[in-house]
């Protein structure tokens, strides 16, 4: 459903990653999982979306064994913000979303 929204492609990729990290079961995602389900054009934008999420404090990168894993912070404020963005992506006024709409 996210990929059908009338939003810039970077915003849709960012929303997909937010959903995988904050709305789905589990506490983090291997980097390879963040590419899954996206078309080739969208996959090219995953690094840019991750950089924005990291810049705004929504994720941090770590290594577990031989894999890169992206984890959300423990703070419930980021989870609340992420779920608010996912609930109303077109009308949300979060600075993270605003930055993707202007790029």
PDB file of N, CA and C in Angstrom:
ATOM      1  N   UNK A   1       0.819  -1.200   0.000  1.00  0.00           N
ATOM      2  CA  UNK A   1       0.000   0.000   0.000  1.00  0.00           C
ATOM      3  C   UNK A   1       0.860   1.259   0.000  1.00  0.00           C
ATOM      4  N   UNK A   2       1.972   1.217   0.720  1.00  0.00           N
ATOM      5  CA  UNK A   2       2.847   2.386   0.798  1.00  0.00           C
ATOM      6  C   UNK A   2       3.367   2.766  -0.587  1.00  0.00           C
ATOM      7  N   UNK A   3       3.738   1.777  -1.377  1.00  0.00           N
ATOM      8  CA  UNK A   3       4.322   2.058  -2.677  1.00  0.00           C
ATOM      9  C   UNK A   3       3.319   2.619  -3.672  1.00  0.00           C
ATOM     10  N   UNK A   4       2.036   2.553  -3.360  1.00  0.00           N
ATOM     11  CA  UNK A   4       1.001   3.105  -4.240  1.00  0.00           C
ATOM     12  C   UNK A   4       0.635   4.550  -3.893  1.00  0.00           C
ATOM     13  N   UNK A   5       1.157   5.076  -2.802  1.00  0.00           N
ATOM     14  CA  UNK A   5       0.843   6.447  -2.402  1.00  0.00           C
ATOM     15  C   UNK A   5       1.420   7.443  -3.404  1.00  0.00           C
ATOM     16  N   UNK A   6       0.783   8.599  -3.491  1.00  0.00           N
ATOM     17  CA  UNK A   6       1.240   9.660  -4.381  1.00  0.00           C
ATOM     18  C   UNK A   6       2.263  10.521  -3.640  1.00  0.00           C
ATOM     19  N   UNK A   7       3.448   9.940  -3.448  1.00  0.00           N
ATOM     20  CA  UNK A   7       4.549  10.596  -2.736  1.00  0.00           C
ATOM     21  C   UNK A   7       5.826  10.345  -3.518  1.00  0.00           C
ATOM     22  N   UNK A   8       6.863  11.161  -3.284  1.00  0.00           N
ATOM     23  CA  UNK A   8       8.150  10.887  -3.946  1.00  0.00           C
ATOM     24  C   UNK A   8       8.668   9.501  -3.580  1.00  0.00           C
ATOM     25  N   UNK A   9       9.432   8.917  -4.484  1.00  0.00           N
ATOM     26  CA  UNK A   9       9.921   7.552  -4.289  1.00  0.00           C
ATOM     27  C   UNK A   9      10.765   7.424  -3.023  1.00  0.00           C
ATOM     28  N   UNK A  10      11.614   8.409  -2.738  1.00  0.00           N
ATOM     29  CA  UNK A  10      12.429   8.356  -1.526  1.00  0.00           C
ATOM     30  C   UNK A  10      11.547   8.289  -0.276  1.00  0.00           C
ATOM     31  N   UNK A  11      10.469   9.035  -0.268  1.00  0.00           N
ATOM     32  CA  UNK A  11       9.549   9.034   0.872  1.00  0.00           C
ATOM     33  C   UNK A  11       8.914   7.660   1.032  1.00  0.00           C
ATOM     34  N   UNK A  12       8.536   7.037  -0.067  1.00  0.00           N
ATOM     35  CA  UNK A  12       7.930   5.707  -0.001  1.00  0.00           C
ATOM     36  C   UNK A  12       8.925   4.665   0.508  1.00  0.00           C
ATOM     37  N   UNK A  13      10.166   4.774   0.088  1.00  0.00           N
ATOM     38  CA  UNK A  13      11.202   3.848   0.570  1.00  0.00           C
ATOM     39  C   UNK A  13      11.400   4.056   2.069  1.00  0.00           C
ATOM     40  N   UNK A  14      11.461   5.294   2.495  1.00  0.00           N
ATOM     41  CA  UNK A  14      11.625   5.607   3.910  1.00  0.00           C
ATOM     42  C   UNK A  14      10.454   5.047   4.731  1.00  0.00           C
ATOM     43  N   UNK A  15       9.249   5.205   4.246  1.00  0.00           N
ATOM     44  CA  UNK A  15       8.072   4.675   4.947  1.00  0.00           C
ATOM     45  C   UNK A  15       8.125   3.155   5.041  1.00  0.00           C
ATOM     46  N   UNK A  16       8.581   2.512   3.983  1.00  0.00           N
ATOM     47  CA  UNK A  16       8.705   1.050   3.987  1.00  0.00           C
ATOM     48  C   UNK A  16       9.702   0.600   5.049  1.00  0.00           C
ATOM     49  N   UNK A  17      10.821   1.304   5.158  1.00  0.00           N
ATOM     50  CA  UNK A  17      11.826   0.956   6.164  1.00  0.00           C
ATOM     51  C   UNK A  17      11.282   1.211   7.564  1.00  0.00           C
ATOM     52  N   UNK A  18      10.599   2.337   7.763  1.00  0.00           N
ATOM     53  CA  UNK A  18       9.990   2.609   9.072  1.00  0.00           C
ATOM     54  C   UNK A  18       9.030   1.489   9.468  1.00  0.00           C
ATOM     55  N   UNK A  19       8.242   1.039   8.511  1.00  0.00           N
ATOM     56  CA  UNK A  19       7.289  -0.040   8.792  1.00  0.00           C
ATOM     57  C   UNK A  19       8.018  -1.314   9.216  1.00  0.00           C
ATOM     58  N   UNK A  20       9.092  -1.644   8.500  1.00  0.00           N
ATOM     59  CA  UNK A  20       9.838  -2.857   8.829  1.00  0.00           C
ATOM     60  C   UNK A  20      10.481  -2.765  10.207  1.00  0.00           C
ATOM     61  N   UNK A  21      10.934  -1.576  10.593  1.00  0.00           N
ATOM     62  CA  UNK A  21      11.633  -1.423  11.866  1.00  0.00           C
ATOM     63  C   UNK A  21      10.711  -1.197  13.060  1.00  0.00           C
ATOM     64  N   UNK A  22       9.601  -0.493  12.861  1.00  0.00           N
ATOM     65  CA  UNK A  22       8.774  -0.095  13.998  1.00  0.00           C
ATOM     66  C   UNK A  22       7.404  -0.767  14.060  1.00  0.00           C
ATOM     67  N   UNK A  23       6.859  -1.212  12.938  1.00  0.00           N
ATOM     68  CA  UNK A  23       5.502  -1.756  12.957  1.00  0.00           C
ATOM     69  C   UNK A  23       5.477  -3.276  12.844  1.00  0.00           C
ATOM     70  N   UNK A  24       6.549  -3.872  12.384  1.00  0.00           N
ATOM     71  CA  UNK A  24       6.588  -5.323  12.267  1.00  0.00           C
ATOM     72  C   UNK A  24       7.275  -5.938  13.479  1.00  0.00           C
ATOM     73  N   UNK A  25       7.024  -7.188  13.665  1.00  0.00           N
ATOM     74  CA  UNK A  25       7.582  -7.932  14.787  1.00  0.00           C
ATOM     75  C   UNK A  25       9.109  -7.982  14.697  1.00  0.00           C
ATOM     76  N   UNK A  26       9.756  -7.925  15.824  1.00  0.00           N
ATOM     77  CA  UNK A  26      11.211  -7.975  15.878  1.00  0.00           C
ATOM     78  C   UNK A  26      11.782  -6.627  16.280  1.00  0.00           C
ATOM     79  N   UNK A  27      13.047  -6.624  16.689  1.00  0.00           N
ATOM     80  CA  UNK A  27      13.611  -5.383  17.205  1.00  0.00           C
ATOM     81  C   UNK A  27      14.560  -4.705  16.238  1.00  0.00           C
ATOM     82  N   UNK A  28      14.940  -5.346  15.191  1.00  0.00           N
ATOM     83  CA  UNK A  28      15.852  -4.762  14.223  1.00  0.00           C
ATOM     84  C   UNK A  28      15.795  -5.565  12.943  1.00  0.00           C
ATOM     85  N   UNK A  29      16.498  -5.092  11.940  1.00  0.00           N
ATOM     86  CA  UNK A  29      16.486  -5.786  10.649  1.00  0.00           C
ATOM     87  C   UNK A  29      17.888  -5.839  10.072  1.00  0.00           C
ATOM     88  N   UNK A  30      18.205  -6.989   9.503  1.00  0.00           N
ATOM     89  CA  UNK A  30      19.427  -7.076   8.719  1.00  0.00           C
ATOM     90  C   UNK A  30      19.279  -6.099   7.552  1.00  0.00           C
ATOM     91  N   UNK A  31      20.401  -5.542   7.139  1.00  0.00           N
ATOM     92  CA  UNK A  31      20.355  -4.570   6.047  1.00  0.00           C
ATOM     93  C   UNK A  31      19.747  -5.188   4.792  1.00  0.00           C
ATOM     94  N   UNK A  32      20.070  -6.430   4.516  1.00  0.00           N
ATOM     95  CA  UNK A  32      19.536  -7.091   3.321  1.00  0.00           C
ATOM     96  C   UNK A  32      18.010  -7.168   3.345  1.00  0.00           C
ATOM     97  N   UNK A  33      17.406  -7.268   4.527  1.00  0.00           N
ATOM     98  CA  UNK A  33      15.949  -7.345   4.634  1.00  0.00           C
ATOM     99  C   UNK A  33      15.279  -6.020   4.273  1.00  0.00           C
ATOM    100  N   UNK A  34      16.000  -4.931   4.412  1.00  0.00           N
ATOM    101  CA  UNK A  34      15.419  -3.627   4.111  1.00  0.00           C
ATOM    102  C   UNK A  34      15.264  -3.403   2.605  1.00  0.00           C
ATOM    103  N   UNK A  35      15.961  -4.184   1.812  1.00  0.00           N
ATOM    104  CA  UNK A  35      15.861  -4.097   0.352  1.00  0.00           C
ATOM    105  C   UNK A  35      14.750  -4.987  -0.197  1.00  0.00           C
ATOM    106  N   UNK A  36      14.383  -6.000   0.584  1.00  0.00           N
ATOM    107  CA  UNK A  36      13.413  -6.983   0.132  1.00  0.00           C
ATOM    108  C   UNK A  36      12.054  -6.347  -0.143  1.00  0.00           C
ATOM    109  N   UNK A  37      11.428  -6.744  -1.251  1.00  0.00           N
ATOM    110  CA  UNK A  37      10.102  -6.270  -1.591  1.00  0.00           C
ATOM    111  C   UNK A  37      10.090  -4.968  -2.374  1.00  0.00           C
ATOM    112  N   UNK A  38      11.258  -4.411  -2.652  1.00  0.00           N
ATOM    113  CA  UNK A  38      11.344  -3.155  -3.392  1.00  0.00           C
ATOM    114  C   UNK A  38      11.804  -3.413  -4.823  1.00  0.00           C
ATOM    115  N   UNK A  39      11.329  -2.583  -5.746  1.00  0.00           N
ATOM    116  CA  UNK A  39      11.783  -2.697  -7.128  1.00  0.00           C
ATOM    117  C   UNK A  39      13.197  -2.119  -7.242  1.00  0.00           C
ATOM    118  N   UNK A  40      13.890  -2.357  -8.345  1.00  0.00           N
ATOM    119  CA  UNK A  40      15.283  -1.896  -8.475  1.00  0.00           C
ATOM    120  C   UNK A  40      15.477  -0.389  -8.268  1.00  0.00           C
ATOM    121  N   UNK A  41      14.576   0.443  -8.754  1.00  0.00           N
ATOM    122  CA  UNK A  41      14.703   1.896  -8.556  1.00  0.00           C
ATOM    123  C   UNK A  41      14.610   2.243  -7.077  1.00  0.00           C
ATOM    124  N   UNK A  42      13.705   1.590  -6.382  1.00  0.00           N
ATOM    125  CA  UNK A  42      13.534   1.841  -4.956  1.00  0.00           C
ATOM    126  C   UNK A  42      14.733   1.345  -4.159  1.00  0.00           C
ATOM    127  N   UNK A  43      15.268   0.198  -4.547  1.00  0.00           N
ATOM    128  CA  UNK A  43      16.437  -0.358  -3.852  1.00  0.00           C
ATOM    129  C   UNK A  43      17.623   0.600  -3.902  1.00  0.00           C
ATOM    130  N   UNK A  44      17.752   1.324  -5.001  1.00  0.00           N
ATOM    131  CA  UNK A  44      18.849   2.280  -5.131  1.00  0.00           C
ATOM    132  C   UNK A  44      18.754   3.398  -4.092  1.00  0.00           C
ATOM    133  N   UNK A  45      17.563   3.646  -3.555  1.00  0.00           N
ATOM    134  CA  UNK A  45      17.347   4.731  -2.602  1.00  0.00           C
ATOM    135  C   UNK A  45      17.452   4.295  -1.139  1.00  0.00           C
ATOM    136  N   UNK A  46      17.596   3.005  -0.886  1.00  0.00           N
ATOM    137  CA  UNK A  46      17.680   2.518   0.498  1.00  0.00           C
ATOM    138  C   UNK A  46      18.842   3.155   1.260  1.00  0.00           C
ATOM    139  N   UNK A  47      20.057   3.238   0.693  1.00  0.00           N
ATOM    140  CA  UNK A  47      21.140   3.882   1.456  1.00  0.00           C
ATOM    141  C   UNK A  47      20.834   5.340   1.820  1.00  0.00           C
ATOM    142  N   UNK A  48      20.225   6.079   0.910  1.00  0.00           N
ATOM    143  CA  UNK A  48      19.864   7.478   1.187  1.00  0.00           C
ATOM    144  C   UNK A  48      18.807   7.553   2.285  1.00  0.00           C
ATOM    145  N   UNK A  49      17.822   6.665   2.232  1.00  0.00           N
ATOM    146  CA  UNK A  49      16.775   6.644   3.258  1.00  0.00           C
ATOM    147  C   UNK A  49      17.363   6.278   4.621  1.00  0.00           C
ATOM    148  N   UNK A  50      18.265   5.313   4.649  1.00  0.00           N
ATOM    149  CA  UNK A  50      18.905   4.933   5.909  1.00  0.00           C
ATOM    150  C   UNK A  50      19.747   6.082   6.473  1.00  0.00           C
ATOM    151  N   UNK A  51      20.412   6.818   5.598  1.00  0.00           N
ATOM    152  CA  UNK A  51      21.206   7.962   6.050  1.00  0.00           C
ATOM    153  C   UNK A  51      20.309   9.023   6.687  1.00  0.00           C
ATOM    154  N   UNK A  52      19.136   9.264   6.100  1.00  0.00           N
ATOM    155  CA  UNK A  52      18.189  10.223   6.687  1.00  0.00           C
ATOM    156  C   UNK A  52      17.662   9.726   8.031  1.00  0.00           C
ATOM    157  N   UNK A  53      17.319   8.450   8.092  1.00  0.00           N
ATOM    158  CA  UNK A  53      16.831   7.888   9.354  1.00  0.00           C
ATOM    159  C   UNK A  53      17.893   7.981  10.444  1.00  0.00           C
ATOM    160  N   UNK A  54      19.140   7.714  10.084  1.00  0.00           N
ATOM    161  CA  UNK A  54      20.241   7.811  11.049  1.00  0.00           C
ATOM    162  C   UNK A  54      20.444   9.259  11.478  1.00  0.00           C
ATOM    163  N   UNK A  55      20.407  10.171  10.531  1.00  0.00           N
ATOM    164  CA  UNK A  55      20.585  11.602  10.818  1.00  0.00           C
ATOM    165  C   UNK A  55      19.545  12.104  11.817  1.00  0.00           C
ATOM    166  N   UNK A  56      18.317  11.613  11.689  1.00  0.00           N
ATOM    167  CA  UNK A  56      17.223  12.052  12.556  1.00  0.00           C
ATOM    168  C   UNK A  56      17.087  11.187  13.817  1.00  0.00           C
ATOM    169  N   UNK A  57      17.971  10.215  13.999  1.00  0.00           N
ATOM    170  CA  UNK A  57      17.999   9.423  15.224  1.00  0.00           C
ATOM    171  C   UNK A  57      17.049   8.243  15.273  1.00  0.00           C
ATOM    172  N   UNK A  58      16.435   7.875  14.152  1.00  0.00           N
ATOM    173  CA  UNK A  58      15.469   6.781  14.136  1.00  0.00           C
ATOM    174  C   UNK A  58      16.128   5.409  14.112  1.00  0.00           C
ATOM    175  N   UNK A  59      17.389   5.324  13.672  1.00  0.00           N
ATOM    176  CA  UNK A  59      18.078   4.036  13.584  1.00  0.00           C
ATOM    177  C   UNK A  59      19.556   4.209  13.907  1.00  0.00           C
ATOM    178  N   UNK A  60      20.180   3.099  14.241  1.00  0.00           N
ATOM    179  CA  UNK A  60      21.633   3.069  14.304  1.00  0.00           C
ATOM    180  C   UNK A  60      22.096   1.734  13.746  1.00  0.00           C
ATOM    181  N   UNK A  61      23.303   1.759  13.223  1.00  0.00           N
ATOM    182  CA  UNK A  61      23.865   0.599  12.529  1.00  0.00           C
ATOM    183  C   UNK A  61      24.772  -0.163  13.492  1.00  0.00           C
ATOM    184  N   UNK A  62      24.687  -1.481  13.422  1.00  0.00           N
ATOM    185  CA  UNK A  62      25.557  -2.328  14.226  1.00  0.00           C
ATOM    186  C   UNK A  62      25.894  -3.580  13.414  1.00  0.00           C
ATOM    187  N   UNK A  63      26.807  -4.343  13.924  1.00  0.00           N
ATOM    188  CA  UNK A  63      27.159  -5.616  13.283  1.00  0.00           C
ATOM    189  C   UNK A  63      26.839  -6.748  14.241  1.00  0.00           C
ATOM    190  N   UNK A  64      26.220  -7.779  13.714  1.00  0.00           N
ATOM    191  CA  UNK A  64      25.979  -8.998  14.486  1.00  0.00           C
ATOM    192  C   UNK A  64      26.500 -10.151  13.646  1.00  0.00           C
ATOM    193  N   UNK A  65      27.529 -10.750  14.141  1.00  0.00           N
ATOM    194  CA  UNK A  65      28.278 -11.780  13.405  1.00  0.00           C
ATOM    195  C   UNK A  65      28.765 -11.176  12.087  1.00  0.00           C
ATOM    196  N   UNK A  66      28.340 -11.739  10.971  1.00  0.00           N
ATOM    197  CA  UNK A  66      28.795 -11.251   9.664  1.00  0.00           C
ATOM    198  C   UNK A  66      27.780 -10.341   8.984  1.00  0.00           C
ATOM    199  N   UNK A  67      26.788  -9.856   9.714  1.00  0.00           N
ATOM    200  CA  UNK A  67      25.708  -9.085   9.101  1.00  0.00           C
ATOM    201  C   UNK A  67      25.635  -7.665   9.665  1.00  0.00           C
ATOM    202  N   UNK A  68      25.268  -6.744   8.789  1.00  0.00           N
ATOM    203  CA  UNK A  68      24.956  -5.384   9.218  1.00  0.00           C
ATOM    204  C   UNK A  68      23.496  -5.384   9.634  1.00  0.00           C
ATOM    205  N   UNK A  69      23.212  -4.855  10.827  1.00  0.00           N
ATOM    206  CA  UNK A  69      21.857  -4.826  11.362  1.00  0.00           C
ATOM    207  C   UNK A  69      21.517  -3.381  11.712  1.00  0.00           C
ATOM    208  N   UNK A  70      20.313  -2.971  11.374  1.00  0.00           N
ATOM    209  CA  UNK A  70      19.816  -1.642  11.719  1.00  0.00           C
ATOM    210  C   UNK A  70      18.797  -1.786  12.839  1.00  0.00           C
ATOM    211  N   UNK A  71      19.009  -1.035  13.904  1.00  0.00           N
ATOM    212  CA  UNK A  71      18.160  -1.116  15.091  1.00  0.00           C
ATOM    213  C   UNK A  71      17.533   0.236  15.404  1.00  0.00           C
ATOM    214  N   UNK A  72      16.294   0.231  15.881  1.00  0.00           N
ATOM    215  CA  UNK A  72      15.708   1.479  16.377  1.00  0.00           C
ATOM    216  C   UNK A  72      16.235   1.763  17.776  1.00  0.00           C
ATOM    217  N   UNK A  73      16.265   3.022  18.191  1.00  0.00           N
ATOM    218  CA  UNK A  73      16.713   3.331  19.557  1.00  0.00           C
ATOM    219  C   UNK A  73      15.700   2.833  20.584  1.00  0.00           C
ATOM    220  N   UNK A  74      16.126   2.718  21.818  1.00  0.00           N
ATOM    221  CA  UNK A  74      15.242   2.248  22.887  1.00  0.00           C
ATOM    222  C   UNK A  74      14.140   3.252  23.225  1.00  0.00           C
ATOM    223  N   UNK A  75      14.382   4.528  22.956  1.00  0.00           N
ATOM    224  CA  UNK A  75      13.426   5.577  23.298  1.00  0.00           C
ATOM    225  C   UNK A  75      12.073   5.347  22.614  1.00  0.00           C
ATOM    226  N   UNK A  76      11.014   5.377  23.400  1.00  0.00           N
ATOM    227  CA  UNK A  76       9.676   5.175  22.842  1.00  0.00           C
ATOM    228  C   UNK A  76       9.225   6.381  22.027  1.00  0.00           C
ATOM    229  N   UNK A  77       9.907   7.519  22.175  1.00  0.00           N
ATOM    230  CA  UNK A  77       9.546   8.708  21.401  1.00  0.00           C
ATOM    231  C   UNK A  77       9.716   8.457  19.904  1.00  0.00           C
ATOM    232  N   UNK A  78      10.786   7.764  19.525  1.00  0.00           N
ATOM    233  CA  UNK A  78      11.001   7.476  18.102  1.00  0.00           C
ATOM    234  C   UNK A  78       9.957   6.513  17.571  1.00  0.00           C
ATOM    235  N   UNK A  79       9.575   5.550  18.378  1.00  0.00           N
ATOM    236  CA  UNK A  79       8.527   4.615  17.963  1.00  0.00           C
ATOM    237  C   UNK A  79       7.200   5.344  17.781  1.00  0.00           C
ATOM    238  N   UNK A  80       6.883   6.231  18.712  1.00  0.00           N
ATOM    239  CA  UNK A  80       5.649   7.015  18.622  1.00  0.00           C
ATOM    240  C   UNK A  80       5.652   7.867  17.357  1.00  0.00           C
ATOM    241  N   UNK A  81       6.773   8.537  17.092  1.00  0.00           N
ATOM    242  CA  UNK A  81       6.878   9.372  15.895  1.00  0.00           C
ATOM    243  C   UNK A  81       6.758   8.530  14.622  1.00  0.00           C
ATOM    244  N   UNK A  82       7.432   7.384  14.589  1.00  0.00           N
ATOM    245  CA  UNK A  82       7.397   6.522  13.415  1.00  0.00           C
ATOM    246  C   UNK A  82       5.979   6.023  13.139  1.00  0.00           C
ATOM    247  N   UNK A  83       5.286   5.611  14.186  1.00  0.00           N
ATOM    248  CA  UNK A  83       3.907   5.121  13.998  1.00  0.00           C
ATOM    249  C   UNK A  83       2.971   6.252  13.578  1.00  0.00           C
ATOM    250  N   UNK A  84       3.218   7.467  14.056  1.00  0.00           N
ATOM    251  CA  UNK A  84       2.404   8.614  13.636  1.00  0.00           C
ATOM    252  C   UNK A  84       2.639   8.921  12.157  1.00  0.00           C
ATOM    253  N   UNK A  85       3.878   8.826  11.721  1.00  0.00           N
ATOM    254  CA  UNK A  85       4.189   9.043  10.303  1.00  0.00           C
ATOM    255  C   UNK A  85       3.519   7.980   9.457  1.00  0.00           C
ATOM    256  N   UNK A  86       3.594   6.727   9.885  1.00  0.00           N
ATOM    257  CA  UNK A  86       2.990   5.632   9.120  1.00  0.00           C
ATOM    258  C   UNK A  86       1.467   5.731   9.086  1.00  0.00           C
ATOM    259  N   UNK A  87       0.865   6.252  10.156  1.00  0.00           N
ATOM    260  CA  UNK A  87      -0.594   6.368  10.216  1.00  0.00           C
ATOM    261  C   UNK A  87      -1.125   7.425   9.252  1.00  0.00           C
ATOM    262  N   UNK A  88      -0.366   8.482   9.032  1.00  0.00           N
ATOM    263  CA  UNK A  88      -0.824   9.571   8.162  1.00  0.00           C
ATOM    264  C   UNK A  88       0.354  10.139   7.380  1.00  0.00           C
ATOM    265  N   UNK A  89       0.901   9.375   6.442  1.00  0.00           N
ATOM    266  CA  UNK A  89       2.110   9.825   5.759  1.00  0.00           C
ATOM    267  C   UNK A  89       1.929  11.075   4.901  1.00  0.00           C
ATOM    268  N   UNK A  90       0.743  11.304   4.426  1.00  0.00           N
ATOM    269  CA  UNK A  90       0.519  12.463   3.556  1.00  0.00           C
ATOM    270  C   UNK A  90       0.379  13.743   4.369  1.00  0.00           C
ATOM    271  N   UNK A  91      -0.151  13.644   5.577  1.00  0.00           N
ATOM    272  CA  UNK A  91      -0.391  14.848   6.380  1.00  0.00           C
ATOM    273  C   UNK A  91       0.576  15.006   7.547  1.00  0.00           C
ATOM    274  N   UNK A  92       1.435  14.042   7.790  1.00  0.00           N
ATOM    275  CA  UNK A  92       2.369  14.128   8.915  1.00  0.00           C
ATOM    276  C   UNK A  92       3.335  15.296   8.716  1.00  0.00           C
ATOM    277  N   UNK A  93       3.630  15.985   9.806  1.00  0.00           N
ATOM    278  CA  UNK A  93       4.508  17.161   9.738  1.00  0.00           C
ATOM    279  C   UNK A  93       5.845  16.910  10.426  1.00  0.00           C
ATOM    280  N   UNK A  94       6.244  15.674  10.565  1.00  0.00           N
ATOM    281  CA  UNK A  94       7.506  15.345  11.216  1.00  0.00           C
ATOM    282  C   UNK A  94       8.677  15.850  10.366  1.00  0.00           C
ATOM    283  N   UNK A  95       9.724  16.388  10.998  1.00  0.00           N
ATOM    284  CA  UNK A  95      10.884  16.884  10.242  1.00  0.00           C
ATOM    285  C   UNK A  95      11.528  15.828   9.340  1.00  0.00           C
ATOM    286  N   UNK A  96      11.517  14.580   9.756  1.00  0.00           N
ATOM    287  CA  UNK A  96      12.068  13.505   8.924  1.00  0.00           C
ATOM    288  C   UNK A  96      11.321  13.421   7.601  1.00  0.00           C
ATOM    289  N   UNK A  97      10.018  13.395   7.658  1.00  0.00           N
ATOM    290  CA  UNK A  97       9.199  13.280   6.464  1.00  0.00           C
ATOM    291  C   UNK A  97       9.301  14.540   5.615  1.00  0.00           C
ATOM    292  N   UNK A  98       9.326  15.677   6.257  1.00  0.00           N
ATOM    293  CA  UNK A  98       9.434  16.948   5.551  1.00  0.00           C
ATOM    294  C   UNK A  98      10.709  16.985   4.722  1.00  0.00           C
ATOM    295  N   UNK A  99      11.809  16.470   5.284  1.00  0.00           N
ATOM    296  CA  UNK A  99      13.077  16.458   4.553  1.00  0.00           C
ATOM    297  C   UNK A  99      13.019  15.573   3.307  1.00  0.00           C
ATOM    298  N   UNK A 100      12.317  14.467   3.375  1.00  0.00           N
ATOM    299  CA  UNK A 100      12.225  13.588   2.198  1.00  0.00           C
ATOM    300  C   UNK A 100      11.329  14.204   1.134  1.00  0.00           C
ATOM    301  N   UNK A 101      10.347  14.953   1.537  1.00  0.00           N
ATOM    302  CA  UNK A 101       9.448  15.569   0.570  1.00  0.00           C
ATOM    303  C   UNK A 101      10.125  16.718  -0.167  1.00  0.00           C
ATOM    304  N   UNK A 102      11.122  17.326   0.465  1.00  0.00           N
ATOM    305  CA  UNK A 102      11.815  18.463  -0.139  1.00  0.00           C
ATOM    306  C   UNK A 102      13.076  18.064  -0.901  1.00  0.00           C
ATOM    307  N   UNK A 103      13.413  16.775  -0.915  1.00  0.00           N
ATOM    308  CA  UNK A 103      14.645  16.386  -1.609  1.00  0.00           C
ATOM    309  C   UNK A 103      14.357  15.837  -2.991  1.00  0.00           C
TER     310      UNK A 103
END
